Coordinates of C-alpha atoms and ligand atoms in Angstrom, one line a residue:
X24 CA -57.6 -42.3 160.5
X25 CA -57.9 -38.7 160.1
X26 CA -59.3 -39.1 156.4
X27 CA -56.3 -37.4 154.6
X28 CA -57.4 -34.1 157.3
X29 CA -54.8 -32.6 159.7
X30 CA -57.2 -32.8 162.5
X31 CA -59.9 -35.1 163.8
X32 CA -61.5 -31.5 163.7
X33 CA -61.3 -30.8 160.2
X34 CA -62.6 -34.4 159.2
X35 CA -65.4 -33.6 161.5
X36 CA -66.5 -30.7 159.8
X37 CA -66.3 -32.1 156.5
X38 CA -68.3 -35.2 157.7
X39 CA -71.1 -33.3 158.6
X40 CA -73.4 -33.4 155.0
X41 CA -73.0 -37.1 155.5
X42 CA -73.6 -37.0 159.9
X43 CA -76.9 -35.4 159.7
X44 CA -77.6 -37.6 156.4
X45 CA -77.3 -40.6 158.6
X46 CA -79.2 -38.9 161.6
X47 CA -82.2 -38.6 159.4
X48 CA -81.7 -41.5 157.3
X49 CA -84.5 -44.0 158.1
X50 CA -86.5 -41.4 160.5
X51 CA -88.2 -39.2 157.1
X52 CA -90.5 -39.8 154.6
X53 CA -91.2 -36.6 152.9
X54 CA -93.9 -37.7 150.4
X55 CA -96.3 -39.5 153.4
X56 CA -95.3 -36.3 155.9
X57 CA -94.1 -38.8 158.2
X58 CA -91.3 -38.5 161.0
X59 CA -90.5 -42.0 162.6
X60 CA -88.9 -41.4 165.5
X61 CA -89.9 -44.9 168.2
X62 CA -88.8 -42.8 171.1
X63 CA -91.1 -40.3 170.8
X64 CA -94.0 -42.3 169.0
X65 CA -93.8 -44.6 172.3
X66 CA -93.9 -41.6 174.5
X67 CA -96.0 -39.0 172.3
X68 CA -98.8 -38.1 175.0
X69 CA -96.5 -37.2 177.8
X70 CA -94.8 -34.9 174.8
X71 CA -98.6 -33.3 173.8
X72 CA -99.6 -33.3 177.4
X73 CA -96.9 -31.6 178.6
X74 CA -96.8 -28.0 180.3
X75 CA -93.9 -27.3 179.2
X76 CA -90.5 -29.0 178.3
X77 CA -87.4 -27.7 180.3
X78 CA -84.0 -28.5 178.1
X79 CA -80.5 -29.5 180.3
X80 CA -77.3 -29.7 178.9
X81 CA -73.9 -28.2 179.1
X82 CA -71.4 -26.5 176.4
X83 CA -72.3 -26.9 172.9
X84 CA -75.1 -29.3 174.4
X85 CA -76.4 -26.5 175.8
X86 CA -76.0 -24.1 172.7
X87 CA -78.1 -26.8 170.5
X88 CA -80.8 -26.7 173.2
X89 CA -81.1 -23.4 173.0
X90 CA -81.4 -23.4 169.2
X91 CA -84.0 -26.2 170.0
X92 CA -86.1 -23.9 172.5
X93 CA -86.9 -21.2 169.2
X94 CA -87.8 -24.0 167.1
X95 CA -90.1 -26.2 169.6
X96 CA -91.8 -23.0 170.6
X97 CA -92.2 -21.0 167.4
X98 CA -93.7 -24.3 165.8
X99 CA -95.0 -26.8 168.2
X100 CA -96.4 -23.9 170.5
X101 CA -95.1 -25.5 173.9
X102 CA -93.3 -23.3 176.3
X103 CA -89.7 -23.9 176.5
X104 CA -87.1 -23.6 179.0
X105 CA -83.1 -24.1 178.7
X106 CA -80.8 -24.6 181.3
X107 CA -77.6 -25.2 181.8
X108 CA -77.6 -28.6 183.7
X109 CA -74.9 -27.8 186.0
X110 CA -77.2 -24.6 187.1
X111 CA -80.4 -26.6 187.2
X112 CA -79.6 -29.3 189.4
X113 CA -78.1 -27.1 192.2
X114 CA -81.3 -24.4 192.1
X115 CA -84.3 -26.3 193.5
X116 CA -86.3 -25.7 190.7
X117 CA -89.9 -26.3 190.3
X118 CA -90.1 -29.7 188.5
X119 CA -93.6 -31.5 188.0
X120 CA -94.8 -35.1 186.3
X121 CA -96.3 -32.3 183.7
X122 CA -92.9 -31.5 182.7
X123 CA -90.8 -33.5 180.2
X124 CA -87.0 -33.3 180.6
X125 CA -84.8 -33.7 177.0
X126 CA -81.6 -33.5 178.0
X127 CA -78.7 -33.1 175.1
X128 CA -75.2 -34.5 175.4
X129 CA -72.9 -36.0 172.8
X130 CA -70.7 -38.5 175.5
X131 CA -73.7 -39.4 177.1
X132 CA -71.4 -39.3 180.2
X133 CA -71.1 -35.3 181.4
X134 CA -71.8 -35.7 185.0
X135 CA -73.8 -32.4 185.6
X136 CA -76.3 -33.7 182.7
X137 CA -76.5 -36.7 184.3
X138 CA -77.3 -35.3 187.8
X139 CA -79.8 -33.2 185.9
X140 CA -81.9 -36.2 185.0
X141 CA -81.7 -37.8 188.5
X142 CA -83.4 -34.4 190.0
X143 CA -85.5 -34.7 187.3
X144 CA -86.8 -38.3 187.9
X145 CA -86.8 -38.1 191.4
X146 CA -89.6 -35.2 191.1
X147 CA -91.4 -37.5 188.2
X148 CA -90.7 -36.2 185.5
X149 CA -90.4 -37.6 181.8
X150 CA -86.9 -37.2 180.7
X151 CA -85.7 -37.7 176.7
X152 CA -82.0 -38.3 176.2
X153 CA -80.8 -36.6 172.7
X154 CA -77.3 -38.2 172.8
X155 CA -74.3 -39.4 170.4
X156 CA -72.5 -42.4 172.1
X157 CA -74.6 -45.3 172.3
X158 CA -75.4 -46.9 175.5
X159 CA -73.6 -44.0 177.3
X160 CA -74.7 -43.3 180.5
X161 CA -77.4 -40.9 179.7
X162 CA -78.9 -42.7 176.8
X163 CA -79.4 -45.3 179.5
X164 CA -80.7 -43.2 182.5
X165 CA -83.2 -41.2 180.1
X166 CA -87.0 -42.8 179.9
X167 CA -86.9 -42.5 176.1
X168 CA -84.6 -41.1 173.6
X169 CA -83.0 -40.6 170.2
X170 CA -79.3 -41.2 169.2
X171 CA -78.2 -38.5 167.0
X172 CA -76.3 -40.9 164.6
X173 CA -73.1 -38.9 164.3
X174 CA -70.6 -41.0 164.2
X175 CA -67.3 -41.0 166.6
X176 CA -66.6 -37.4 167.7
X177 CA -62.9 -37.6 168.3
X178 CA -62.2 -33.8 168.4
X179 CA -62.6 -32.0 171.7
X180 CA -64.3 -29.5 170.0
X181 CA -67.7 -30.6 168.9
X182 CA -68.5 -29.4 165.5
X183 CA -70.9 -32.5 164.2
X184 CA -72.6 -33.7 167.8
X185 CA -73.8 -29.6 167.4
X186 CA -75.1 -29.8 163.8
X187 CA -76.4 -33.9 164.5
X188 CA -78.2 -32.6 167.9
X189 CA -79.9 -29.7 165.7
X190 CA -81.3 -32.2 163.3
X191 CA -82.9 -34.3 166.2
X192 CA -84.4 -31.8 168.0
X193 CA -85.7 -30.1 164.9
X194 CA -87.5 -33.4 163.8
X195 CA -88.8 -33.6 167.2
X196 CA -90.3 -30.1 167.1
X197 CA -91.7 -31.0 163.8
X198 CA -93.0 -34.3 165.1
X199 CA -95.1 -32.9 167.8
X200 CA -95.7 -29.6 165.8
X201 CA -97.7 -31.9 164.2
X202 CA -99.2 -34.5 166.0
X203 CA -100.7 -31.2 167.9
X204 CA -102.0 -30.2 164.5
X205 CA -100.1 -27.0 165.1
X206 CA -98.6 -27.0 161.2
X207 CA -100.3 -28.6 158.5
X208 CA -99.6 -31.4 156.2
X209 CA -98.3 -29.3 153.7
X210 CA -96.1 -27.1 156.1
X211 CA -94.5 -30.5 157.4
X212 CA -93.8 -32.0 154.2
X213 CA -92.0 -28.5 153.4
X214 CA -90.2 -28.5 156.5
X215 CA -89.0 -31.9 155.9
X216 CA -88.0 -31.1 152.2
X217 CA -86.0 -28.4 153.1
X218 CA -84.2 -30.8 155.6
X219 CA -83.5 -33.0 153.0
X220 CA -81.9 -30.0 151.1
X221 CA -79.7 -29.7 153.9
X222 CA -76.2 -32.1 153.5
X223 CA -76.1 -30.5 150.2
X224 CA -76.3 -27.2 151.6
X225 CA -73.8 -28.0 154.1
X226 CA -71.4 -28.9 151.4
X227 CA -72.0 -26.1 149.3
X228 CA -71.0 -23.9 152.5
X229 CA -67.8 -25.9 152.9
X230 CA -66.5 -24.5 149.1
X231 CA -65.7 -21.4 151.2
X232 CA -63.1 -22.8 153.1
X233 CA -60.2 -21.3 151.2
X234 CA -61.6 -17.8 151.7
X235 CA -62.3 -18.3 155.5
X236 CA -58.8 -19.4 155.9
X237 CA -57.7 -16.4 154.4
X238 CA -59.8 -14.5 156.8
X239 CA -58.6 -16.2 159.5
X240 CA -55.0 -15.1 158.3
X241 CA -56.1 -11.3 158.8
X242 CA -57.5 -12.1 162.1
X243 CA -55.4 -14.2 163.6
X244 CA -53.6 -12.2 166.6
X245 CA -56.5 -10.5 167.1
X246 CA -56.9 -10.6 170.9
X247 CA -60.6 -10.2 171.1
X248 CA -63.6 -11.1 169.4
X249 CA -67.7 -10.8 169.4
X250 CA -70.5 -13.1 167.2
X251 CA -73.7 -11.3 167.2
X252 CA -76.8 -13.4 165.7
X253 CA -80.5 -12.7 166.3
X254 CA -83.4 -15.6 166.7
X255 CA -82.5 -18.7 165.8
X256 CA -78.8 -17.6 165.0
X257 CA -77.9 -16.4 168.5
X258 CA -77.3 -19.3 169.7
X259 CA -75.0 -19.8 166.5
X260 CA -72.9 -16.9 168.0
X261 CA -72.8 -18.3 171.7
X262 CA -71.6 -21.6 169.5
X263 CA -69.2 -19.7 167.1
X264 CA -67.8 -17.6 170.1
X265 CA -67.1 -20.9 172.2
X266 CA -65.6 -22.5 169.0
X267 CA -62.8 -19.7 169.0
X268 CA -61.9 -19.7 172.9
X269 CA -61.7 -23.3 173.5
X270 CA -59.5 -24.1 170.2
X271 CA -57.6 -20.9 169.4
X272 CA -57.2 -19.3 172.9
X273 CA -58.8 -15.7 172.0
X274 CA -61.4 -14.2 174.2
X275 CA -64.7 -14.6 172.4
X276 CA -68.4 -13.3 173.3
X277 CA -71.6 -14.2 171.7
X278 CA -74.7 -11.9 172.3
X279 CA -77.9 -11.5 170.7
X280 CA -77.0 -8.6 168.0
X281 CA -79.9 -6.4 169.7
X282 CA -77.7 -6.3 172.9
X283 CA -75.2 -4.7 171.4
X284 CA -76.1 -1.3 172.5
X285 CA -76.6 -2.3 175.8
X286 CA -73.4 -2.6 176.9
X287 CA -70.9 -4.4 174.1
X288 CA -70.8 -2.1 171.5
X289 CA -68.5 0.1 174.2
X290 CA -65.7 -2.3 172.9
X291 CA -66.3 -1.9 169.7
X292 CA -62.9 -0.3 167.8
X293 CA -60.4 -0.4 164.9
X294 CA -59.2 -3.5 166.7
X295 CA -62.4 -5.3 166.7
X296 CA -63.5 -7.9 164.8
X297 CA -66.9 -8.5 164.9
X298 CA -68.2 -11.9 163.1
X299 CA -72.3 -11.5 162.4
X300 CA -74.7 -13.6 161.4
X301 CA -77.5 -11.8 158.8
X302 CA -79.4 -14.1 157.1
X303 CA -82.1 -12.7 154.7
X304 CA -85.4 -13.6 157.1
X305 CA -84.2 -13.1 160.4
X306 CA -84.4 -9.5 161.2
X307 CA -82.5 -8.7 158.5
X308 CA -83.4 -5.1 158.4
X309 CA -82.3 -4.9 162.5
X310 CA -79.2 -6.9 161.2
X311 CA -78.2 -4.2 158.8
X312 CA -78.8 -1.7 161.0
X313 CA -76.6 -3.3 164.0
X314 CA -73.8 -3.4 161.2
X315 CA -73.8 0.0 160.4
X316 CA -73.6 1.1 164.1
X317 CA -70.5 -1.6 163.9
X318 CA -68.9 0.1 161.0
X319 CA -69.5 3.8 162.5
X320 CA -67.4 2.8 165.2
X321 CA -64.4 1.4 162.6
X322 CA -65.4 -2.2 164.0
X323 CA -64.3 -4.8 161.5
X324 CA -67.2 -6.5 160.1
X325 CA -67.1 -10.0 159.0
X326 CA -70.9 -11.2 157.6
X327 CA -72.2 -14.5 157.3
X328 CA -74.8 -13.9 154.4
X329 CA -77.1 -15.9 151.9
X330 CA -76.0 -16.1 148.5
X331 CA -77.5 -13.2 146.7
X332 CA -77.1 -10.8 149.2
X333 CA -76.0 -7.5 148.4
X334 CA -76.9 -5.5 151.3
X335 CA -74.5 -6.5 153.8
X336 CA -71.9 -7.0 150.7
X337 CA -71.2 -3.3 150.8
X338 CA -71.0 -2.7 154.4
X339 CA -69.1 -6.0 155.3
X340 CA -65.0 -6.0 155.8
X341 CA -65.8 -9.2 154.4
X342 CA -68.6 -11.6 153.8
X343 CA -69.3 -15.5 153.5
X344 CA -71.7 -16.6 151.6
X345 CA -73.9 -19.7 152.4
X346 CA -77.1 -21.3 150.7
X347 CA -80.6 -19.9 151.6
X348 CA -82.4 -21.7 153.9
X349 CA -85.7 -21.6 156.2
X350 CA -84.7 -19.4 159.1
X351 CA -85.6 -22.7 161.1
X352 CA -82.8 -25.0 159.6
X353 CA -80.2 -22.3 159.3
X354 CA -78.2 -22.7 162.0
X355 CA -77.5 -25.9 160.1
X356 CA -76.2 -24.1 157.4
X357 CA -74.3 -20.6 159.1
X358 CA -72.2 -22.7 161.8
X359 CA -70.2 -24.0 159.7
X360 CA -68.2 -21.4 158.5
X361 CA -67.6 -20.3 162.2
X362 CA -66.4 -23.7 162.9
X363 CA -63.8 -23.4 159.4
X364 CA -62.6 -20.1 161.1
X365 CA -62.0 -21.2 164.4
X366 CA -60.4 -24.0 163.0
X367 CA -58.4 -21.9 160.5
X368 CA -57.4 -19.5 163.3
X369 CA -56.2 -21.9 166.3
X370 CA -54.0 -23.7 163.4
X371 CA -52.3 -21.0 162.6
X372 CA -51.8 -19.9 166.0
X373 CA -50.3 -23.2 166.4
X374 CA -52.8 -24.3 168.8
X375 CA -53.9 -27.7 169.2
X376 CA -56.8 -28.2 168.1
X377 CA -57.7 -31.2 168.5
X378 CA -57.2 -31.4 172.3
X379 CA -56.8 -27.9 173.5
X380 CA -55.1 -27.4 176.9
X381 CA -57.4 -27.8 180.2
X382 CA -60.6 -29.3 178.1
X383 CA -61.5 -32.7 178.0
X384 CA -63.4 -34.7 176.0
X385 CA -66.4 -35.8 178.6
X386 CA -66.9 -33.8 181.4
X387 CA -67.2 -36.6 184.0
X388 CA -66.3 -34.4 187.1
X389 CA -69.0 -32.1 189.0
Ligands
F6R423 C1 -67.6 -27.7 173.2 C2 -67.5 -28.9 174.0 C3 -68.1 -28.9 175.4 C4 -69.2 -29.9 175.4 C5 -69.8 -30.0 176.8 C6 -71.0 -31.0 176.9 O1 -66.9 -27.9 172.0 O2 -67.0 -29.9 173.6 O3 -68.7 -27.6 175.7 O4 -70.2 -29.6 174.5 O5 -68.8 -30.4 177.7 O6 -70.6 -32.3 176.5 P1 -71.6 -33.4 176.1 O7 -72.3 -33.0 174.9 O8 -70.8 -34.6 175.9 O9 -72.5 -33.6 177.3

């Protein structure tokens, strides 16, 4: 049942060329620059005529909406907000019929995301459910929505809901990117190309599973950690940092690499591992720079890279290298060697991984 894998964990990573295969199976054709999506299509004027869409979810939920928020608003042009359900349904917020409501959750059944989308219809709002389990809860309390297609997530940690819920909320973004005529033709049937290129890129990034393990093996007791990223790979270090603690039991903090010298880089020592995400066209020069502020301090460096770089190579403790990508699918492509050494390191901490201690698989308490 757990494909000739360990753990439902492992299986799920290696699943994942194939999960977001089947998520966009049936919804792209490249050649026309077409995105079916019925959910959406049904629903597409409360999408263009919206003010703004506010984003609710929880966890690694959250973490995908947040990836979703740089890609809706640095494409599509329509102001984004995420929040974390539990947070949004308790604050009175200012909700209209202008707004539309996507909410993101992989049960379908956490009950703070739920709440979130009674608040939300109560006030008349549009609400979108991006969820995993069909005819869960959410998927039925949600106007509209679209099923991410992942497959059973039997792991407590979620590792191909996250990369399933990226590829749906990226198609959306690209949908109404451009049904607003906000990208052309041309820059749609790109963006769709290079999603196609993506299960093969996944895989590709899976062949350095040996090395991350060994990694992992150097790293193991250490007793703290920090994931920097910047744009559309911070939220890959919220999601890489949470990977760690939940499975493995070792404090973990993501922050937006920039941040750094406002406050985190004060822990920053021989002991330190540091895990950082510096992909070639994100800020790669403020990347580099944040690495060698890392290094002064004897921080120990470990780089998620594109193949080719050579940069980072020489400043790194060690690197992983991954497939180039558009910036906008790369969190596609750079979690998933945080997930490998998360994995790696809660194994050989004898952790289980599968169902870590005080976590459970839907959150259906408040
Ligand atoms: C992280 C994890 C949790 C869930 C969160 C939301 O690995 O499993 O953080 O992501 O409880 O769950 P869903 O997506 O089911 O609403």
């Amino acid at each position: 049942e757990k494909g000739g894998c360990d753990h439902f964990m492992l299986k799920e990573i290696y699943e994942q060329p194939e999960a977001i295969r089947d998520t966009y199976r049936g919804r792209l054709r490249v050649d026309d620059g077409i995105i079916k999506m019925a959910g959406m299509e049904d629903n597409l004027e409360k999408f263009l005529q919206a003010d703004r869409i506010l984003i609710a979810a929880c966890g690694t939920s959250w973490h995908a909406g947040l990836v979703a928020e740089y890609i809706f608003e640095d494409l599509a042009r329509i102001p984004v907000e995420v929040e974390y359900a539990s947070e949004f349904r308790y604050r009175n917020p200012v909700i209209t019929e202008r707004d539309v409501l996507i909410v993101i959750s992989q049960s379908g059944e956490t009950a703070d995301t739920l709440a979130a989308i009674k608040l939300a219809r109560e006030k008349g709002a549009f609400v979108f459910g991006v969820c995993n389990v069909v005819g869960s809860s959410i998927a039925r309390e949600a106007h509209a929505g679209a099923y991410t297609h992942a497959g059973p997530e039997i792991g407590v940690a979620s590792t191909k809901a996250f990369t399933t819920q990226i590829t749906v909320l990226t198609l959306m973004a690209l949908k109404l990117a451009s049904a607003k005529g906000a990208i052309s033709r041309t820059e749609l049937q790109q963006h769709l190309a290079e999603m196609e290129a993506i299960p093969g890129k996944v895989e590709a990034s899976l062949t350095s599973d040996s090395h991350i393990k060994y990694i992992a093996s150097l790293y193991k007791e250490a007793p703290n950690c920090l994931y920097l990223g910047r744009g559309y790979n911070f939220p890959v270090a919220l999601e890489g940092a949470l990977k760690l603690k939940e499975i493995s039991y070792i404090h973990a903090e993501g922050y937006p690499a920039a941040e750094m010298k406002h406050g985190p880089i004060a822990l920053i020592d021989e002991q330190m591992p540091v895990v950082i995400i510096a992909t070639k066209n994100g800020h790669y020069d403020k990347v580099v720079s944040n690495i060698q502020e890392i290094k002064s301090r004897k921080g120990k460096i470990i780089a998620v890279v594109m193949e080719g770089d050579t940069t980072v190579k020489e400043l790194a403790d060690h690197v992983i290298e991954v497939p180039e990508t558009t910036e906008a699918l790369s969190p596609l492509i750079t979690t998933i060697p945080l997930q490998l050494l998360s994995y790696h390191i809660a194994v050989m901490r004898g952790c289980n991984v599968d169902q870590p201690r005080n976590l459970a698989k839907s959150v259906t308490v408040e």
